[in-house]
Amino acid sequence: MTVGLVIVSHSAKIAEGVVELAAQMAPTVAIIAAGGTDDGGIGTSFDRVQAAFATADSGDGVIVLCDLGSAVLTAETALDFADAPERIRIADAPIVEGAVAAAVTAESGASLDAVLAAAQDQAPAAAEAAAPSSPVADPAAAEAGSVLEIELQNEHGLHARPAAELVRTASAYDAQVTVNGVDAKSMLRVLALGLDRGTLVRFEATGQQAAEAIAAIEALAGNGFGE
Amino acid sequence: MSGLDGAWTRRWIEAVAAQVAERKAELTALDRAIGDADHGENLDRGFQAVLGKLEALDDAPTPGAVLKLVATTLISTVGGAAGPLYGTAFLKAAMAAGDRPELDAAGLVEVLAAARDGIVARGKAELQDKTMVDAWTPAVDAAAAAGDDVRAALEAAAVAAAAGAVATEPLVAHKGRASYLGERAVGHRDPGAESTSLILRAAADTQ
């Protein structure tokens, strides 16, 4: 079981498009579109949102991404009527970026709070400011072999799909992992690095499974990050 | 009649539906200026759905039962921000009315205040944000100041809501689609404040 997502948009096409994009990076996560009014118009439908909450919740909870203001109002109203409101969180996040980040994190089996944090993680400017607080490997860890430097070979750089592979891999280990100084478990921060082909990329890890995490990332890099 | 009973509540809602149908183009025109041009259509769809469901109520419903039916119907049929906002308002009003068979002036003030508090909580808007709160809050205050006569309280609420709606015209919007316009929203009346005025005027005119 994983955390599910609900995408609430004024437009059915936007909701479906966000689901299509996020699902590509998180094939096993339940991502449910709740866009448009009941008769297919522009607006949001309480009934659709309510039904989507029920469909997306496997028991581990639901993160809700909304577009414009009244989508939030409708989602909050549906939350008031939900059977298990304690398992539903409305993310304060941009709908596309937030959905992708949440989906990738949910795919790794993360908790509801962790998926919410992933959605609400602020990209690029705020990520820069927050970077110093990200865990950075100390020299002792480096000696333990938990540093890896590679030259990025992917033709289009570390774009969304390979970045998602990296985030999933890093998230699978009990270790703090950074990529060029930012949290490698944060989809938005990894994407904000804008790593192009040929870039020298440095991974550092600390913690219980630091060596395993670096070994897994090395294997993933050797495999072109799944491309 | 001393107080406002379920039959009165039903006549009021029927009057609101008729007024919304008659003035939907006007409400939508206000929304076209500063929003997304659907307020009148959306409210009309909601209240027409309410009319269809009033049939299902028993012969002597309580005011609370009528208000709750309006709430659940608006929430699921309106489709824009007005759905959750008015839906929440009517739901909180229904809860405040409880199973009382009729409302006196004090009961009316409780119900109006609960509706206003529901809108404030849902929309997180304050006075002067150029929203329906700018019509609701003076209406609640005026009803509370009107004394023990329920008809006088209704009339005072309607007059204050109308004035509150007019007073949104010079304001800069801080909520909803209109907030994207900044200074360009100045000079336009908020459509939600105007529909609030319509709803409360219908209440004052319902015998």
XYZ file of C-alpha atoms in Angstrom:
434
model
C 0.000 0.000 0.000
C 1.139 3.527 -0.701
C -0.121 7.048 -0.142
C -2.561 8.038 -2.891
C -2.939 11.369 -4.663
C -5.980 13.354 -5.765
C -5.620 16.090 -8.373
C -8.335 18.756 -8.123
C -8.513 21.150 -11.054
C -11.126 23.408 -12.630
C -10.422 21.587 -15.886
C -10.871 17.843 -16.405
C -8.072 17.972 -18.980
C -5.634 19.587 -16.571
C -6.400 17.017 -13.873
C -6.009 14.151 -16.346
C -2.798 15.645 -17.734
C -1.236 15.975 -14.305
C -2.208 12.386 -13.548
C -0.663 11.242 -16.830
C 2.601 13.047 -16.093
C 2.918 11.995 -12.459
C 1.901 8.401 -13.146
C 4.765 8.009 -15.579
C 7.141 8.412 -12.655
C 5.098 6.528 -10.112
C 3.377 3.618 -11.821
C 2.048 1.945 -8.675
C 0.662 5.011 -6.893
C -3.090 5.625 -7.050
C -3.389 9.087 -8.635
C -6.975 10.115 -9.188
C -8.143 13.030 -11.339
C -11.028 15.149 -10.043
C -11.327 17.904 -12.613
C -14.224 19.932 -13.958
C -17.887 19.978 -13.006
C -20.258 17.012 -13.133
C -21.458 18.056 -16.576
C -17.944 18.439 -17.962
C -17.692 22.205 -17.582
C -15.025 24.374 -16.009
C -15.284 24.321 -12.227
C -14.874 21.870 -9.402
C -17.265 19.183 -8.255
C -17.731 18.283 -4.607
C -19.038 14.868 -5.619
C -16.067 14.131 -7.883
C -13.589 15.194 -5.230
C -15.363 13.167 -2.568
C -15.359 10.077 -4.802
C -11.688 10.608 -5.656
C -10.771 10.754 -1.951
C -12.390 7.352 -1.449
C -10.738 5.822 -4.513
C -7.248 7.120 -3.737
C -7.203 6.071 -0.088
C -5.910 2.539 0.338
C -5.567 3.113 4.066
C -2.241 4.940 3.997
C -3.811 8.308 3.298
C -4.210 10.833 0.506
C -2.398 13.968 -0.552
C -4.540 16.469 -2.459
C -3.118 18.874 -5.043
C -5.324 21.766 -6.141
C -5.155 24.466 -8.785
C -7.010 27.789 -8.331
C -8.652 28.995 -5.111
C -12.110 27.467 -5.355
C -10.551 24.030 -5.985
C -9.065 24.397 -2.505
C -12.462 25.436 -1.098
C -14.121 22.421 -2.681
C -11.386 20.079 -1.428
C -11.646 21.513 2.097
C -15.415 21.120 2.049
C -15.086 17.505 0.877
C -12.564 16.989 3.671
C -15.196 18.112 6.195
C -17.442 15.335 4.928
C -14.747 12.640 4.598
C -14.937 9.382 6.557
C -11.282 9.556 7.601
C -10.271 13.244 7.381
C -7.174 12.576 9.484
C -5.729 10.615 6.562
C -6.214 13.403 4.005
C -3.894 16.382 3.595
C -4.320 19.280 1.187
C -0.874 20.314 -0.042
C 0.050 23.970 -0.362
C 2.005 23.410 -3.543
C 1.970 24.126 -7.276
C -0.232 21.472 -8.840
C 2.185 20.052 -11.442
C 5.469 20.193 -9.532
C 3.791 19.217 -6.293
C 2.059 16.226 -7.876
C 5.249 14.926 -9.484
C 7.270 15.325 -6.289
C 4.532 13.720 -4.172
C 4.069 10.840 -6.609
C 7.778 9.986 -6.715
C 7.984 10.085 -2.922
C 4.800 8.029 -2.516
C 6.215 5.446 -4.932
C 9.106 4.870 -2.522
C 6.587 3.877 0.161
C 7.058 7.036 2.226
C 4.652 8.103 4.975
C 1.805 10.577 4.509
C 3.782 13.352 6.202
C 6.845 12.650 4.053
C 4.788 12.755 0.832
C 3.179 16.024 1.946
C 6.613 17.485 2.709
C 7.841 16.416 -0.736
C 4.907 18.180 -2.398
C 5.416 21.349 -0.376
C 9.180 21.432 -0.781
C 9.916 24.717 -2.449
C 11.775 24.735 -5.740
C 14.395 26.528 -6.967
C 14.936 29.842 -5.095
C 13.823 28.570 -1.708
C 15.800 25.380 -2.251
C 18.958 27.441 -2.601
C 18.311 29.213 0.676
C 17.461 25.971 2.432
C 20.397 24.029 1.035
C 22.801 24.714 3.933
C 20.409 22.912 6.254
C 20.527 19.832 4.037
C 22.702 17.145 5.504
C 26.178 17.212 4.026
C 28.553 14.289 4.377
C 31.435 14.823 6.755
C 35.042 13.902 5.868
C 34.880 10.732 7.951
C 31.978 9.536 5.871
C 33.917 10.339 2.734
C 36.700 8.103 3.969
C 34.130 5.367 4.456
C 33.613 5.368 0.695
C 30.226 7.116 0.628
C 31.137 9.719 -1.951
C 30.649 9.251 -5.659
C 31.512 11.564 -8.524
C 30.288 10.907 -12.025
C 30.045 12.786 -15.280
C 26.422 12.800 -16.329
C 25.957 10.845 -19.569
C 22.215 11.170 -20.072
C 21.540 12.914 -23.350
C 18.959 15.304 -21.886
C 20.613 15.587 -18.499
C 18.901 14.611 -15.290
C 15.383 15.489 -16.443
C 12.237 14.390 -14.665
C 12.259 10.643 -15.320
C 15.905 9.882 -14.450
C 15.663 12.331 -11.546
C 12.696 10.345 -10.267
C 14.798 7.161 -10.475
C 17.513 8.836 -8.420
C 15.055 10.094 -5.797
C 13.440 6.669 -5.530
C 16.817 4.964 -5.160
C 18.102 7.451 -2.569
C 14.837 7.188 -0.638
C 15.158 3.415 -0.350
C 18.084 3.600 2.092
C 18.446 4.672 5.691
C 20.919 7.408 4.827
C 21.095 11.123 4.158
C 22.049 11.485 0.526
C 22.958 14.693 -1.257
C 23.542 15.428 -4.900
C 25.695 18.514 -5.488
C 24.804 19.616 -1.975
C 21.007 19.277 -2.139
C 18.787 16.560 -0.725
C 18.723 13.696 -3.244
C 15.390 12.517 -1.823
C 13.702 15.750 -2.909
C 12.401 15.620 -6.472
C 12.004 19.392 -6.699
C 15.490 20.143 -5.402
C 17.097 17.608 -7.720
C 15.237 19.059 -10.700
C 16.120 22.595 -9.613
C 19.821 21.722 -10.025
C 19.192 21.566 -13.777
C 21.938 18.995 -14.293
C 22.881 18.790 -17.973
C 24.776 16.168 -19.887
C 28.494 16.297 -19.120
C 28.011 17.901 -15.689
C 30.219 16.601 -12.923
C 27.809 15.324 -10.288
C 28.846 14.608 -6.705
C 26.839 12.329 -4.445
C 27.564 12.145 -0.736
C 25.898 9.978 1.852
C 25.930 9.660 5.628
C 24.091 7.384 7.977
C 23.466 3.706 8.558
C 23.243 2.637 4.924
C 25.415 5.350 3.349
C 27.656 2.878 1.523
C 24.707 0.858 0.235
C 22.993 4.000 -0.996
C 26.069 5.151 -2.878
C 26.573 1.666 -4.355
C 22.974 1.645 -5.561
C 23.325 5.121 -7.086
C 26.548 4.036 -8.792
C 24.723 1.069 -10.303
C 21.852 3.325 -11.340
C 24.242 5.839 -12.940
C 25.950 2.973 -14.809
C 22.539 2.119 -16.159
C 21.967 5.694 -17.366
C 19.476 6.342 -14.529
C 17.095 3.917 -16.167
C 17.237 5.468 -19.634
C -46.846 34.354 12.833
C -44.539 35.082 15.723
C -41.358 33.426 14.486
C -39.865 31.994 11.298
C -41.001 28.397 10.839
C -40.096 25.690 8.331
C -42.837 26.699 5.906
C -41.495 30.272 5.936
C -37.958 28.978 5.368
C -39.189 27.035 2.376
C -41.026 30.039 0.910
C -37.854 32.087 1.392
C -35.688 29.578 -0.470
C -38.245 29.400 -3.300
C -38.112 33.197 -3.494
C -34.302 33.099 -3.593
C -34.416 30.594 -6.461
C -36.830 32.832 -8.376
C -34.714 35.940 -7.744
C -31.474 34.198 -8.743
C -33.112 32.955 -11.962
C -34.336 36.478 -12.729
C -31.046 38.195 -11.945
C -28.514 35.572 -13.025
C -27.375 37.613 -16.033
C -26.740 40.590 -13.760
C -24.726 38.495 -11.259
C -22.741 36.941 -14.075
C -22.037 40.389 -15.522
C -20.597 41.509 -12.169
C -18.472 38.362 -12.147
C -17.371 38.928 -15.743
C -15.809 42.225 -14.695
C -13.627 40.805 -11.918
C -14.003 37.025 -11.857
C -14.747 34.231 -14.279
C -18.266 35.135 -15.399
C -20.125 32.210 -13.920
C -21.562 33.353 -10.584
C -25.132 33.834 -11.797
C -25.200 30.647 -13.861
C -23.665 28.616 -11.050
C -26.030 29.893 -8.365
C -29.011 29.398 -10.664
C -27.989 25.790 -11.300
C -27.653 25.261 -7.554
C -30.971 26.811 -6.543
C -32.871 25.127 -9.387
C -31.526 21.824 -8.035
C -32.675 22.884 -4.571
C -36.200 23.511 -5.915
C -36.269 19.972 -7.270
C -35.324 18.547 -3.904
C -37.691 20.619 -1.751
C -40.450 18.283 -2.927
C -38.834 15.477 -0.961
C -39.209 17.283 2.369
C -42.147 16.362 4.579
C -45.108 18.690 5.015
C -43.870 20.507 8.089
C -40.069 20.616 7.975
C -38.097 22.541 10.582
C -36.100 25.587 9.414
C -32.978 23.508 10.099
C -34.115 20.702 7.797
C -34.733 23.131 4.921
C -31.391 24.869 5.461
C -29.540 21.536 5.516
C -31.143 20.426 2.272
C -30.082 23.719 0.657
C -26.529 23.249 1.995
C -25.916 19.758 0.671
C -27.516 20.559 -2.678
C -25.514 23.753 -3.246
C -22.243 22.078 -2.250
C -22.660 19.401 -4.872
C -24.209 21.384 -7.731
C -22.852 24.938 -7.860
C -19.376 24.173 -9.257
C -17.566 27.417 -8.396
C -16.325 28.983 -5.170
C -19.899 29.921 -4.271
C -20.755 26.224 -3.837
C -18.485 25.499 -0.883
C -19.007 29.005 0.531
C -22.817 29.127 0.456
C -22.962 25.384 1.133
C -20.926 25.852 4.298
C -22.978 28.929 5.256
C -26.287 27.055 4.979
C -24.828 24.005 6.734
C -23.638 26.053 9.703
C -26.972 27.885 9.703
C -28.789 24.524 9.784
C -26.644 23.384 12.697
C -27.350 26.620 14.574
C -31.095 26.257 13.922
C -31.006 22.689 15.219
C -34.466 21.137 15.501
C -36.206 24.288 16.704
C -39.677 24.511 15.107
C -39.299 28.246 14.554
C -36.794 31.056 14.979
C -37.389 34.258 16.915
C -35.210 37.346 16.477
C -32.458 35.989 18.726
C -32.553 32.652 16.882
C -32.343 34.444 13.547
C -29.248 36.327 14.681
C -27.654 33.057 15.834
C -28.351 31.462 12.453
C -27.080 34.448 10.453
C -23.935 34.657 12.594
C -23.260 30.925 12.163
C -23.618 31.293 8.388
C -21.220 34.243 8.358
C -18.715 32.401 10.562
C -18.869 29.405 8.218
C -18.064 31.620 5.226
C -15.209 33.313 7.064
C -13.737 29.962 8.105
C -14.089 28.425 4.636
C -12.889 31.388 2.601
C -10.463 32.830 5.155
C -11.561 36.290 4.080
C -11.774 39.310 6.349
C -13.835 42.469 6.156
C -12.726 44.743 3.289
C -11.315 41.856 1.256
C -14.092 42.547 -1.298
C -15.998 39.326 -0.725
C -19.428 38.212 0.462
C -18.160 38.714 4.023
C -18.536 42.460 3.394
C -22.298 41.921 3.039
C -22.742 39.217 5.703
C -20.991 40.904 8.596
C -22.942 44.191 8.536
C -26.114 42.140 8.055
C -25.440 40.109 11.201
C -24.590 43.248 13.160
C -27.723 45.056 11.976
C -29.989 42.100 12.763
C -28.478 41.870 16.244
C -29.111 45.568 16.829
C -32.711 45.435 15.594
C -34.235 44.190 18.836
C -36.841 41.512 19.488
C -38.926 41.848 16.338
C -37.908 39.159 13.861
C -39.382 41.016 10.862
C -37.467 44.141 11.799
C -34.302 42.062 12.156
C -34.768 40.594 8.672
C -35.359 44.027 7.158
C -32.313 45.469 8.936
C -30.156 42.586 7.716
C -31.307 43.052 4.126
C -30.689 46.813 4.162
C -27.224 46.365 5.697
C -26.282 43.612 3.218
C -27.280 45.829 0.289
C -25.190 48.688 1.644
C -22.306 46.265 2.283
C -22.450 45.045 -1.307
C -22.324 48.615 -2.651
C -19.426 49.341 -0.300
C -17.308 46.629 -1.968
C -17.057 48.764 -5.118
C -14.060 50.916 -4.125
C -12.161 47.995 -2.567
C -9.152 46.097 -3.911
C -9.870 42.360 -3.871
C -7.724 40.113 -1.701
C -9.396 36.766 -2.350
C -10.351 34.643 -5.316
C -9.939 35.340 -9.005
C -10.576 39.068 -8.501
C -7.403 39.329 -6.408
C -5.360 38.729 -9.579
C -6.641 42.038 -10.923
C -5.180 44.232 -8.176
C -6.282 47.840 -8.636
C -8.329 46.931 -11.698
C -10.997 45.386 -9.439
C -11.666 48.841 -7.990
C -14.989 50.274 -9.155
C -16.660 46.881 -9.529
C -19.096 45.395 -7.054
C -18.262 41.953 -5.667
C -20.721 39.422 -7.142
C -20.764 37.302 -3.961
C -21.646 40.319 -1.828
C -24.413 41.153 -4.318
C -25.849 37.617 -4.233
C -25.742 37.735 -0.433
C -27.742 40.944 -0.599
C -30.224 39.234 -2.942
C -30.650 36.264 -0.571
C -31.231 38.451 2.494
C -33.554 40.837 0.627
C -35.642 37.807 -0.387
C -35.788 36.827 3.290
C -37.046 40.266 4.317
C -39.688 40.216 1.571
C -40.951 36.704 2.344
C -44.169 36.745 4.396
